[in-house]
Short mmCIF file of C-alpha atoms in Angstrom, two decimals:
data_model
loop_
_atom_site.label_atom_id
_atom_site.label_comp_id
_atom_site.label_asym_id
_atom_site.label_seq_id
_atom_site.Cartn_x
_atom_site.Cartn_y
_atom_site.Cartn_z
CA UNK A 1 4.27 2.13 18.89
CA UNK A 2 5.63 0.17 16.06
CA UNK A 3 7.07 1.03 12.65
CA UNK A 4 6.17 0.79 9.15
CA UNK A 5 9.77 1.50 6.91
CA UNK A 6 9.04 1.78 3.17
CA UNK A 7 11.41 1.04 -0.24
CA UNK A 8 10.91 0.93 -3.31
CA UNK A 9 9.81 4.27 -4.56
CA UNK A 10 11.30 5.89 -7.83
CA UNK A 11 11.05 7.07 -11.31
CA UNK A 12 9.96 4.95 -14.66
CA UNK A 13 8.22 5.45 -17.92
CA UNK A 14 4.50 4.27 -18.85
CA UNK A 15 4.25 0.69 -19.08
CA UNK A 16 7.29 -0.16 -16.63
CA UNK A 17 7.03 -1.82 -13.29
CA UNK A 18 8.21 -0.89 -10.03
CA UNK A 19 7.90 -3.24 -6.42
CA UNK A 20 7.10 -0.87 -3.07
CA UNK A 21 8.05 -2.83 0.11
CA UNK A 22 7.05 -2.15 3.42
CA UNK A 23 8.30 -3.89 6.39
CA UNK A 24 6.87 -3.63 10.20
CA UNK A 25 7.89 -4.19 13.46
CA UNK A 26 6.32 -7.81 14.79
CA UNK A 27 4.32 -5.92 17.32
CA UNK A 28 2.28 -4.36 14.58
CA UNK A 29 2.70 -7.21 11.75
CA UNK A 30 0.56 -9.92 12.94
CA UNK A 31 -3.25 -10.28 12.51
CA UNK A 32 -3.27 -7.06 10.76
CA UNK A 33 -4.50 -5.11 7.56
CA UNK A 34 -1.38 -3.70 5.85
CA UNK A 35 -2.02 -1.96 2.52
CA UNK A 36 -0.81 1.36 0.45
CA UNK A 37 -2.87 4.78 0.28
CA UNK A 38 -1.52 7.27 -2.32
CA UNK A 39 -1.90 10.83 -2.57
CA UNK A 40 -1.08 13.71 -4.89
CA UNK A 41 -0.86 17.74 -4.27
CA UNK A 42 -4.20 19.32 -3.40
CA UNK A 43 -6.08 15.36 -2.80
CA UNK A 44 -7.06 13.59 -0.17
CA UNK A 45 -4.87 10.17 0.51
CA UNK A 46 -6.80 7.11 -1.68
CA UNK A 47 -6.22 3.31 -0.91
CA UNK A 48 -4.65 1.86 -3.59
CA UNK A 49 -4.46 -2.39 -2.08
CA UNK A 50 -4.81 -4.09 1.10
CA UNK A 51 -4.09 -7.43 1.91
CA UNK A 52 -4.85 -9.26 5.60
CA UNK A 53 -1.28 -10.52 7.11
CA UNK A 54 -2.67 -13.17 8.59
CA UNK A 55 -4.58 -14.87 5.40
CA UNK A 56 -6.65 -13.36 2.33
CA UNK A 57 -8.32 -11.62 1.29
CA UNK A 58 -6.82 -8.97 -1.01
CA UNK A 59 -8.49 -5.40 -1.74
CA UNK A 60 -7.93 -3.31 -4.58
CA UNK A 61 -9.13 0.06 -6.13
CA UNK A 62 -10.55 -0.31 -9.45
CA UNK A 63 -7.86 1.91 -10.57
CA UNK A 64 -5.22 -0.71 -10.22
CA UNK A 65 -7.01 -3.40 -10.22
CA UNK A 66 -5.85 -6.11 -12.64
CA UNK A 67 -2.42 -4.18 -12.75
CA UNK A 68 -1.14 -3.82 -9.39
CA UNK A 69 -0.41 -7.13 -6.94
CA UNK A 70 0.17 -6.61 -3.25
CA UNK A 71 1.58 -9.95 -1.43
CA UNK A 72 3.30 -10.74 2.07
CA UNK A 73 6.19 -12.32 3.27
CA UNK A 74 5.36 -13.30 7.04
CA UNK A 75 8.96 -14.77 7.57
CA UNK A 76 10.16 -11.10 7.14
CA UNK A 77 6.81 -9.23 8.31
CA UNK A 78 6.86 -7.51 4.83
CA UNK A 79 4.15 -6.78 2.75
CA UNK A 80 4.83 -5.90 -1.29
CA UNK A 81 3.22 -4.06 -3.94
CA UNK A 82 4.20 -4.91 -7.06
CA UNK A 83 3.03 -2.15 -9.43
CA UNK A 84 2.88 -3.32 -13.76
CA UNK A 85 1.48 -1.37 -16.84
CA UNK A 86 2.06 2.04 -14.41
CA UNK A 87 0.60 5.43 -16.03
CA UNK A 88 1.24 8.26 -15.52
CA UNK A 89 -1.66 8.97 -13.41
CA UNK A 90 -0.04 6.66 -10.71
CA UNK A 91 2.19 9.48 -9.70
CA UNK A 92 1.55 9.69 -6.36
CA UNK A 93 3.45 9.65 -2.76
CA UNK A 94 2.87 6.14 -1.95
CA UNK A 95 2.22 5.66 1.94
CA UNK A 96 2.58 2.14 4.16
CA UNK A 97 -0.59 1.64 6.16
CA UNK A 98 -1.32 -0.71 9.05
CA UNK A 99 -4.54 -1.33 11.21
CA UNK A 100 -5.81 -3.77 13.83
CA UNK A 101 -8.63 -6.67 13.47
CA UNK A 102 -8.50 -6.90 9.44
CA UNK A 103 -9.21 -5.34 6.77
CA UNK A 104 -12.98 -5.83 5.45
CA UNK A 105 -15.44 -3.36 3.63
CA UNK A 106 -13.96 -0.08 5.40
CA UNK A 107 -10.21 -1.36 3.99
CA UNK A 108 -9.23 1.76 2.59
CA UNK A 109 -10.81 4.28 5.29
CA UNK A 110 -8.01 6.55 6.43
CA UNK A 111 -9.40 7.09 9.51
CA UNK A 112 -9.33 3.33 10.29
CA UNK A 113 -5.75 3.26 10.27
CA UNK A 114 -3.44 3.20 12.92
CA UNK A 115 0.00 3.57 12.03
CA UNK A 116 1.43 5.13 8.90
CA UNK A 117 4.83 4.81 6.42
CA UNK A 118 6.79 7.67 6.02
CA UNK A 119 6.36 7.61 2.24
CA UNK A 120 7.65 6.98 -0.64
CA UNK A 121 7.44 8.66 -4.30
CA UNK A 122 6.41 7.22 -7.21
CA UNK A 123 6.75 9.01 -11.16
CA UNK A 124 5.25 7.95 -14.10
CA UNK A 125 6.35 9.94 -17.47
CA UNK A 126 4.59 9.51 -20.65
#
């Protein structure tokens, strides 16, 4: 089965920036959705963006929307989320997702997906 490897996670005040990265194995890369799900203690894991490797379109929560920009680099099978204007409700565990055949109107169903990051955490502080 293939791997998703994460980067990017850390610690930075309201109104900084931080860039997650998330990089698969070519088995799983191609014609896929990749995207991020967060979760915090005691919630269920939310889609935050997902983005269609193999063209657009992009999906986004309404809770990042307009701040948050997830992208791909197909040379390196890497997909991005570039996270601006962060809060301090975007303190989350920030998980890689992949799934086969696209993304769609079920993009951020959990139990569509088919292989999962390891994780990465994100802090916001006021």
């Amino acid at each position: 089965q293939g791997q998703l490897v994460e980067s990017g996670g850390g610690s930075v005040q309201a109104g900084g920036s931080l860039r997650l990265a998330c990089a698969a194995s070519a088995d799983i890369y191609s014609g896929s959705c990749m995207g991020w799900f967060r979760q915090t203690p005691g919630n269920e894991r939310e889609g935050v963006a997902a983005i269609y490797t193999a063209g657009l379109p992009t999906y986004y929560s309404d809770s990042v929307k307009g701040r948050f920009t997830i992208s791909r680099d197909s040379d390196k099978n890497t997909v991005y989320l570039q996270m601006n204007n962060l809060k301090p409700e975007d303190t989350a565990l920030y998980y890689c997702m992949a799934r086969r055949y696209g993304c769609g109107a079920t993009w951020n169903s959990r139990q569509r997906v088919d292989v999962w990051g390891q994780g990465t955490q994100v802090t916001v502080s006021s």
